[in-house]
C-alpha cells in the first residue's frame, strides 16, 4: 500500500500511482546502484533456490527482480500499485512472462497458491501503519500453500546513528560529475516509528528537486510477531543476500517465514 505524495504532481504523473509515478519510473531502471548486476544476481539466485513452484512478488515495480527470475524459468506473478512502474516490466528479458496485477499488496488477492511470496528493497516500510503491515503479512500467508515461504528484505532503522536530541541521519552525499549533486537523509519519529526518507537533487544548471517519502520502520522481532499473527514462523534470517549472520552492526535483514499447515487466523 503506497499513499500519494504531498508534493506537486509533475506533468505526466498520475496520482493513482502513489509514490512511484511516471517521473520516478522514468529513471528507476537507470544503471548502477540497486540495478547493478552484482546486486540483482545474488537476489535472484536466492529466490530461485527458495522457489518450489509459482512465486508472487508484492510491489513488483518495473520487474527489476521478477523479470530475471522469470527468465530462469520460474513462474512469476506480481502485484503493483503503479501503472507507470508496471508498464516497464514486459520490455525486460523475461518480463513478458511475468503476470502482473494492478492493486494494493495489502488487500489484492490472486487465484491459486504460491510456493514463495517476496517483498524486497524496503517496500514493506512504504506501508505506514502497523495494522496495514500486518495486513501485508496476512495477504502473503493467504497466497501461500502450506509450507510456503514469505521473504522480506528491509533496512534496519538507523536510529543508532541519531545524535542526542536530534532526529535526522544522513545516508548519502554524492557530488555530480558535471556539477550538481545529491544529498539523502532520514528523519525519524522514535515514538510513532514513522520516518521520512528525504532526497535533495541539484542538477548541473543549479535547479533543485526535493522528494520526501514516508515510511514506517519495524524491528525484526515485531515482524516475527506479525508473521505469527498470519500463521507463519521464522525459518531464516540473514544480514544480506549472501546469507551472512545478522549482527548488531547489520544495516538490513533478509527474513524468511514459513506458513504452517493450519488455517490463517481470521482478521
mmCIF file of C-alpha atoms in Angstrom:
data_model
loop_
_atom_site.group_PDB
_atom_site.id
_atom_site.type_symbol
_atom_site.label_atom_id
_atom_site.label_comp_id
_atom_site.label_asym_id
_atom_site.label_seq_id
_atom_site.Cartn_x
_atom_site.Cartn_y
_atom_site.Cartn_z
ATOM 1 C CA UNK A 1 0.000 0.000 0.000
ATOM 2 C CA UNK A 2 1.526 3.292 -1.118
ATOM 3 C CA UNK A 3 -0.058 6.630 -0.433
ATOM 4 C CA UNK A 4 0.037 9.649 -2.693
ATOM 5 C CA UNK A 5 2.816 12.187 -2.454
ATOM 6 C CA UNK A 6 2.167 15.562 -0.891
ATOM 7 C CA UNK A 7 4.449 17.103 -3.499
ATOM 8 C CA UNK A 8 3.169 18.945 -6.524
ATOM 9 C CA UNK A 9 2.290 16.382 -9.183
ATOM 10 C CA UNK A 10 4.675 16.659 -12.110
ATOM 11 C CA UNK A 11 3.441 16.702 -15.726
ATOM 12 C CA UNK A 12 2.649 13.179 -16.850
ATOM 13 C CA UNK A 13 2.231 11.819 -13.319
ATOM 14 C CA UNK A 14 -0.958 10.010 -12.323
ATOM 15 C CA UNK A 15 -1.760 10.497 -8.607
ATOM 16 C CA UNK A 16 -3.167 6.950 -8.571
ATOM 17 C CA UNK A 17 0.423 5.711 -8.998
ATOM 18 C CA UNK A 18 1.240 6.910 -5.481
ATOM 19 C CA UNK A 19 4.908 7.428 -4.656
ATOM 20 C CA UNK A 20 6.075 5.848 -7.919
ATOM 21 C CA UNK A 21 4.520 7.819 -10.804
ATOM 22 C CA UNK A 22 5.964 8.326 -14.267
ATOM 23 C CA UNK A 23 8.528 10.907 -13.107
ATOM 24 C CA UNK A 24 10.035 8.265 -10.798
ATOM 25 C CA UNK A 25 9.516 5.250 -13.051
ATOM 26 C CA UNK A 26 11.343 7.001 -15.902
ATOM 27 C CA UNK A 27 14.688 6.751 -14.077
ATOM 28 C CA UNK A 28 14.026 3.765 -11.814
ATOM 29 C CA UNK A 29 15.954 1.385 -14.063
ATOM 30 C CA UNK A 30 18.993 3.615 -14.523
ATOM 31 C CA UNK A 31 22.243 1.605 -14.429
ATOM 32 C CA UNK A 32 24.145 1.149 -11.189
ATOM 33 C CA UNK A 33 23.052 1.124 -7.580
ATOM 34 C CA UNK A 34 20.227 -1.311 -6.892
ATOM 35 C CA UNK A 35 20.139 -2.196 -10.592
ATOM 36 C CA UNK A 36 23.776 -3.290 -10.820
ATOM 37 C CA UNK A 37 24.226 -6.960 -11.793
ATOM 38 C CA UNK A 38 26.275 -7.594 -8.654
ATOM 39 C CA UNK A 39 23.225 -6.525 -6.611
ATOM 40 C CA UNK A 40 20.469 -8.166 -8.652
ATOM 41 C CA UNK A 41 22.098 -11.529 -9.384
ATOM 42 C CA UNK A 42 22.574 -12.678 -5.748
ATOM 43 C CA UNK A 43 18.943 -11.773 -5.031
ATOM 44 C CA UNK A 44 17.681 -13.772 -7.969
ATOM 45 C CA UNK A 45 19.969 -16.678 -7.012
ATOM 46 C CA UNK A 46 18.422 -16.928 -3.536
ATOM 47 C CA UNK A 47 14.845 -16.514 -4.748
ATOM 48 C CA UNK A 48 15.293 -19.141 -7.453
ATOM 49 C CA UNK A 49 16.664 -21.564 -4.875
ATOM 50 C CA UNK A 50 13.772 -20.942 -2.452
ATOM 51 C CA UNK A 51 11.116 -21.241 -5.169
ATOM 52 C CA UNK A 52 9.479 -24.650 -5.405
ATOM 53 C CA UNK A 53 6.680 -23.731 -7.749
ATOM 54 C CA UNK A 54 4.965 -20.460 -8.725
ATOM 55 C CA UNK A 55 6.097 -17.310 -6.902
ATOM 56 C CA UNK A 56 4.493 -13.925 -6.248
ATOM 57 C CA UNK A 57 6.247 -10.591 -5.836
ATOM 58 C CA UNK A 58 4.486 -7.904 -3.821
ATOM 59 C CA UNK A 59 5.260 -4.414 -5.208
ATOM 60 C CA UNK A 60 6.841 -5.886 -8.336
ATOM 61 C CA UNK A 61 7.779 -2.413 -9.621
ATOM 62 C CA UNK A 62 9.460 -2.360 -13.015
ATOM 63 C CA UNK A 63 10.357 -6.046 -12.807
ATOM 64 C CA UNK A 64 13.915 -5.430 -11.629
ATOM 65 C CA UNK A 65 13.849 -8.832 -9.857
ATOM 66 C CA UNK A 66 10.774 -10.539 -11.318
ATOM 67 C CA UNK A 67 11.950 -10.418 -14.941
ATOM 68 C CA UNK A 68 15.370 -12.082 -14.437
ATOM 69 C CA UNK A 69 13.728 -14.619 -12.127
ATOM 70 C CA UNK A 70 11.157 -15.441 -14.802
ATOM 71 C CA UNK A 71 13.968 -15.663 -17.355
ATOM 72 C CA UNK A 72 15.317 -18.611 -15.324
ATOM 73 C CA UNK A 73 12.089 -20.489 -15.868
ATOM 74 C CA UNK A 74 10.360 -19.626 -12.578
ATOM 75 C CA UNK A 75 6.650 -18.846 -12.947
ATOM 76 C CA UNK A 76 6.341 -15.313 -11.549
ATOM 77 C CA UNK A 77 3.279 -13.200 -10.779
ATOM 78 C CA UNK A 78 3.334 -9.693 -9.374
ATOM 79 C CA UNK A 79 1.124 -7.131 -7.663
ATOM 80 C CA UNK A 80 1.941 -3.466 -8.264
ATOM 81 C CA UNK A 81 0.030 -0.275 -7.456
ATOM 82 C CA UNK A 82 1.780 1.963 -10.002
ATOM 83 C CA UNK A 83 0.814 1.505 -13.619
ATOM 84 C CA UNK A 84 3.790 3.634 -14.634
ATOM 85 C CA UNK A 85 6.161 1.171 -12.967
ATOM 86 C CA UNK A 86 4.376 -1.968 -14.163
ATOM 87 C CA UNK A 87 4.333 -0.755 -17.770
ATOM 88 C CA UNK A 88 8.103 -1.298 -17.946
ATOM 89 C CA UNK A 89 8.157 -4.956 -16.969
ATOM 90 C CA UNK A 90 7.347 -6.508 -20.339
ATOM 91 C CA UNK A 91 10.279 -4.768 -22.054
ATOM 92 C CA UNK A 92 12.846 -6.613 -19.906
ATOM 93 C CA UNK A 93 14.243 -10.055 -20.812
ATOM 94 C CA UNK A 94 11.857 -12.476 -19.160
ATOM 95 C CA UNK A 95 9.391 -9.703 -18.363
ATOM 96 C CA UNK A 96 6.783 -10.821 -20.879
ATOM 97 C CA UNK A 97 6.353 -13.986 -18.796
ATOM 98 C CA UNK A 98 5.508 -12.060 -15.598
ATOM 99 C CA UNK A 99 1.765 -11.964 -14.877
ATOM 100 C CA UNK A 100 1.102 -8.516 -13.354
ATOM 101 C CA UNK A 101 -1.998 -7.385 -11.462
ATOM 102 C CA UNK A 102 -2.515 -3.703 -10.614
ATOM 103 C CA UNK A 103 -3.521 -3.401 -6.983
ATOM 104 C CA UNK A 104 -2.616 -2.896 -3.324
ATOM 105 C CA UNK A 105 -0.365 -5.616 -1.934
ATOM 106 C CA UNK A 106 -2.110 -5.479 1.444
ATOM 107 C CA UNK A 107 -5.519 -6.423 0.027
ATOM 108 C CA UNK A 108 -5.317 -7.643 -3.590
ATOM 109 C CA UNK A 109 -5.850 -11.395 -3.921
ATOM 110 C CA UNK A 110 -4.763 -13.540 -6.856
ATOM 111 C CA UNK A 111 -6.096 -17.009 -7.638
ATOM 112 C CA UNK A 112 -4.013 -20.070 -6.875
ATOM 113 C CA UNK A 113 -1.364 -20.849 -4.274
ATOM 114 C CA UNK A 114 2.321 -19.968 -4.379
ATOM 115 C CA UNK A 115 5.484 -21.580 -3.058
ATOM 116 C CA UNK A 116 7.069 -18.190 -2.309
ATOM 117 C CA UNK A 117 5.870 -14.625 -1.811
ATOM 118 C CA UNK A 118 8.589 -11.980 -1.621
ATOM 119 C CA UNK A 119 8.804 -8.254 -0.923
ATOM 120 C CA UNK A 120 12.176 -6.568 -1.377
ATOM 121 C CA UNK A 121 14.024 -3.251 -1.353
ATOM 122 C CA UNK A 122 12.469 -1.784 1.835
ATOM 123 C CA UNK A 123 8.970 -1.682 0.357
ATOM 124 C CA UNK A 124 7.286 -3.039 3.494
ATOM 125 C CA UNK A 125 8.227 0.338 5.004
ATOM 126 C CA UNK A 126 6.069 2.136 2.423
ATOM 127 C CA UNK A 127 3.136 0.689 4.352
ATOM 128 C CA UNK A 128 2.966 3.319 7.048
ATOM 129 C CA UNK A 129 0.749 1.832 9.778
ATOM 130 C CA UNK A 130 1.211 -1.272 11.893
ATOM 131 C CA UNK A 131 -2.263 -2.575 11.049
ATOM 132 C CA UNK A 132 -1.602 -2.303 7.317
ATOM 133 C CA UNK A 133 1.771 -4.020 7.681
ATOM 134 C CA UNK A 134 0.007 -6.893 9.462
ATOM 135 C CA UNK A 135 -2.416 -6.972 6.512
ATOM 136 C CA UNK A 136 0.549 -7.443 4.163
ATOM 137 C CA UNK A 137 1.699 -10.455 6.194
ATOM 138 C CA UNK A 138 -1.853 -11.846 6.239
ATOM 139 C CA UNK A 139 -2.184 -11.369 2.492
ATOM 140 C CA UNK A 140 1.132 -13.102 1.886
ATOM 141 C CA UNK A 141 0.065 -16.054 4.027
ATOM 142 C CA UNK A 142 -3.281 -16.237 2.219
ATOM 143 C CA UNK A 143 -1.426 -16.663 -1.089
ATOM 144 C CA UNK A 144 0.928 -19.368 0.193
ATOM 145 C CA UNK A 145 0.372 -23.095 0.157
ATOM 146 C CA UNK A 146 1.162 -24.900 3.444
ATOM 147 C CA UNK A 147 4.930 -24.871 3.885
ATOM 148 C CA UNK A 148 5.271 -21.901 1.531
ATOM 149 C CA UNK A 149 7.679 -19.071 2.297
ATOM 150 C CA UNK A 150 7.347 -15.298 2.715
ATOM 151 C CA UNK A 151 10.571 -13.308 2.260
ATOM 152 C CA UNK A 152 11.165 -9.666 3.121
ATOM 153 C CA UNK A 153 14.296 -7.576 2.511
ATOM 154 C CA UNK A 154 14.314 -4.348 4.529
ATOM 155 C CA UNK A 155 16.799 -1.955 6.070
ATOM 156 C CA UNK A 156 17.235 -1.811 9.812
ATOM 157 C CA UNK A 157 16.290 1.570 11.299
ATOM 158 C CA UNK A 158 19.207 3.966 11.531
ATOM 159 C CA UNK A 159 18.221 5.283 14.938
ATOM 160 C CA UNK A 160 21.532 4.167 16.467
ATOM 161 C CA UNK A 161 23.084 6.954 14.389
ATOM 162 C CA UNK A 162 20.961 9.690 15.932
ATOM 163 C CA UNK A 163 22.956 12.237 17.938
ATOM 164 C CA UNK A 164 21.349 13.108 21.292
ATOM 165 C CA UNK A 165 18.453 15.496 20.823
ATOM 166 C CA UNK A 166 18.364 15.168 17.028
ATOM 167 C CA UNK A 167 16.071 13.265 14.679
ATOM 168 C CA UNK A 168 17.967 13.188 11.373
ATOM 169 C CA UNK A 169 20.549 10.781 9.964
ATOM 170 C CA UNK A 170 22.230 11.483 6.594
ATOM 171 C CA UNK A 171 22.794 8.431 4.408
ATOM 172 C CA UNK A 172 24.256 9.825 1.179
ATOM 173 C CA UNK A 173 26.208 12.840 -0.072
ATOM 174 C CA UNK A 174 27.184 12.463 -3.710
ATOM 175 C CA UNK A 175 28.580 15.298 -5.842
ATOM 176 C CA UNK A 176 27.722 15.102 -9.527
ATOM 177 C CA UNK A 177 30.391 14.609 -12.172
ATOM 178 C CA UNK A 178 29.321 17.715 -14.100
ATOM 179 C CA UNK A 179 28.277 19.797 -11.144
ATOM 180 C CA UNK A 180 25.194 19.488 -9.005
ATOM 181 C CA UNK A 181 24.834 16.579 -6.630
ATOM 182 C CA UNK A 182 22.642 14.594 -4.284
ATOM 183 C CA UNK A 183 22.000 14.550 -0.545
ATOM 184 C CA UNK A 184 19.837 11.953 1.212
ATOM 185 C CA UNK A 185 18.772 11.895 4.848
ATOM 186 C CA UNK A 186 16.229 10.084 7.024
ATOM 187 C CA UNK A 187 14.176 11.909 9.651
ATOM 188 C CA UNK A 188 12.835 9.712 12.472
ATOM 189 C CA UNK A 189 9.996 9.856 14.983
ATOM 190 C CA UNK A 190 11.035 7.223 17.516
ATOM 191 C CA UNK A 191 7.662 7.424 19.287
ATOM 192 C CA UNK A 192 5.466 6.514 16.298
ATOM 193 C CA UNK A 193 8.171 4.545 14.378
ATOM 194 C CA UNK A 194 7.389 6.732 11.397
ATOM 195 C CA UNK A 195 10.159 8.318 9.375
ATOM 196 C CA UNK A 196 10.687 10.082 6.093
ATOM 197 C CA UNK A 197 13.372 9.442 3.515
ATOM 198 C CA UNK A 198 14.386 12.791 2.038
ATOM 199 C CA UNK A 199 16.127 13.240 -1.301
ATOM 200 C CA UNK A 200 17.643 16.512 -2.487
ATOM 201 C CA UNK A 201 18.936 16.536 -6.066
ATOM 202 C CA UNK A 202 20.637 19.521 -7.706
ATOM 203 C CA UNK A 203 21.246 19.432 -11.444
ATOM 204 C CA UNK A 204 24.372 20.943 -13.050
ATOM 205 C CA UNK A 205 22.394 24.055 -14.003
ATOM 206 C CA UNK A 206 21.567 24.664 -10.348
ATOM 207 C CA UNK A 207 17.937 23.520 -10.417
ATOM 208 C CA UNK A 208 16.903 21.567 -7.337
ATOM 209 C CA UNK A 209 14.346 18.891 -6.576
ATOM 210 C CA UNK A 210 13.199 17.761 -3.146
ATOM 211 C CA UNK A 211 11.374 14.462 -2.674
ATOM 212 C CA UNK A 212 10.067 13.190 0.671
ATOM 213 C CA UNK A 213 8.731 9.650 1.068
ATOM 214 C CA UNK A 214 7.084 8.374 4.269
ATOM 215 C CA UNK A 215 7.938 5.029 5.843
ATOM 216 C CA UNK A 216 7.228 3.075 8.995
ATOM 217 C CA UNK A 217 10.049 1.042 10.481
ATOM 218 C CA UNK A 218 9.611 -2.209 12.375
ATOM 219 C CA UNK A 219 12.297 -4.210 14.133
ATOM 220 C CA UNK A 220 12.750 -7.883 13.163
ATOM 221 C CA UNK A 221 11.069 -9.031 16.396
ATOM 222 C CA UNK A 222 7.954 -7.028 15.543
ATOM 223 C CA UNK A 223 7.861 -8.599 12.088
ATOM 224 C CA UNK A 224 8.146 -12.045 13.688
ATOM 225 C CA UNK A 225 5.006 -11.236 15.662
ATOM 226 C CA UNK A 226 3.241 -10.041 12.504
ATOM 227 C CA UNK A 227 4.182 -13.341 10.887
ATOM 228 C CA UNK A 228 2.871 -15.280 13.863
ATOM 229 C CA UNK A 229 -0.457 -13.413 13.648
ATOM 230 C CA UNK A 230 -0.627 -14.508 9.993
ATOM 231 C CA UNK A 231 0.134 -18.152 10.800
ATOM 232 C CA UNK A 232 3.833 -18.152 9.871
ATOM 233 C CA UNK A 233 7.059 -18.779 11.781
ATOM 234 C CA UNK A 234 10.625 -17.650 11.177
ATOM 235 C CA UNK A 235 12.706 -20.051 9.088
ATOM 236 C CA UNK A 236 15.756 -17.976 8.056
ATOM 237 C CA UNK A 237 17.189 -14.566 8.905
ATOM 238 C CA UNK A 238 20.296 -13.143 7.251
ATOM 239 C CA UNK A 239 22.145 -9.836 7.145
ATOM 240 C CA UNK A 240 22.029 -9.880 3.351
ATOM 241 C CA UNK A 241 21.587 -11.966 0.248
ATOM 242 C CA UNK A 242 24.929 -13.639 0.915
ATOM 243 C CA UNK A 243 23.189 -15.332 3.899
ATOM 244 C CA UNK A 244 25.656 -13.821 6.355
ATOM 245 C CA UNK A 245 24.828 -13.696 10.053
ATOM 246 C CA UNK A 246 22.700 -10.815 11.337
ATOM 247 C CA UNK A 247 24.613 -8.795 13.937
ATOM 248 C CA UNK A 248 24.177 -5.575 15.905
ATOM 249 C CA UNK A 249 26.119 -3.782 13.156
ATOM 250 C CA UNK A 250 23.986 -5.064 10.260
ATOM 251 C CA UNK A 251 22.239 -2.412 8.198
ATOM 252 C CA UNK A 252 19.435 -4.614 6.848
ATOM 253 C CA UNK A 253 17.949 -8.078 7.141
ATOM 254 C CA UNK A 254 16.547 -10.662 4.781
ATOM 255 C CA UNK A 255 13.978 -12.699 6.689
ATOM 256 C CA UNK A 256 12.015 -15.757 5.574
ATOM 257 C CA UNK A 257 8.920 -17.081 7.336
ATOM 258 C CA UNK A 258 7.194 -20.401 6.687
ATOM 259 C CA UNK A 259 3.430 -20.889 6.573
ATOM 260 C CA UNK A 260 2.121 -23.595 8.862
ATOM 261 C CA UNK A 261 -0.371 -26.212 7.737
ATOM 262 C CA UNK A 262 -3.076 -24.607 9.889
ATOM 263 C CA UNK A 263 -5.625 -22.099 8.665
ATOM 264 C CA UNK A 264 -4.652 -18.418 8.837
ATOM 265 C CA UNK A 265 -6.365 -16.781 11.855
ATOM 266 C CA UNK A 266 -9.289 -14.505 10.864
ATOM 267 C CA UNK A 267 -8.654 -10.759 10.730
#
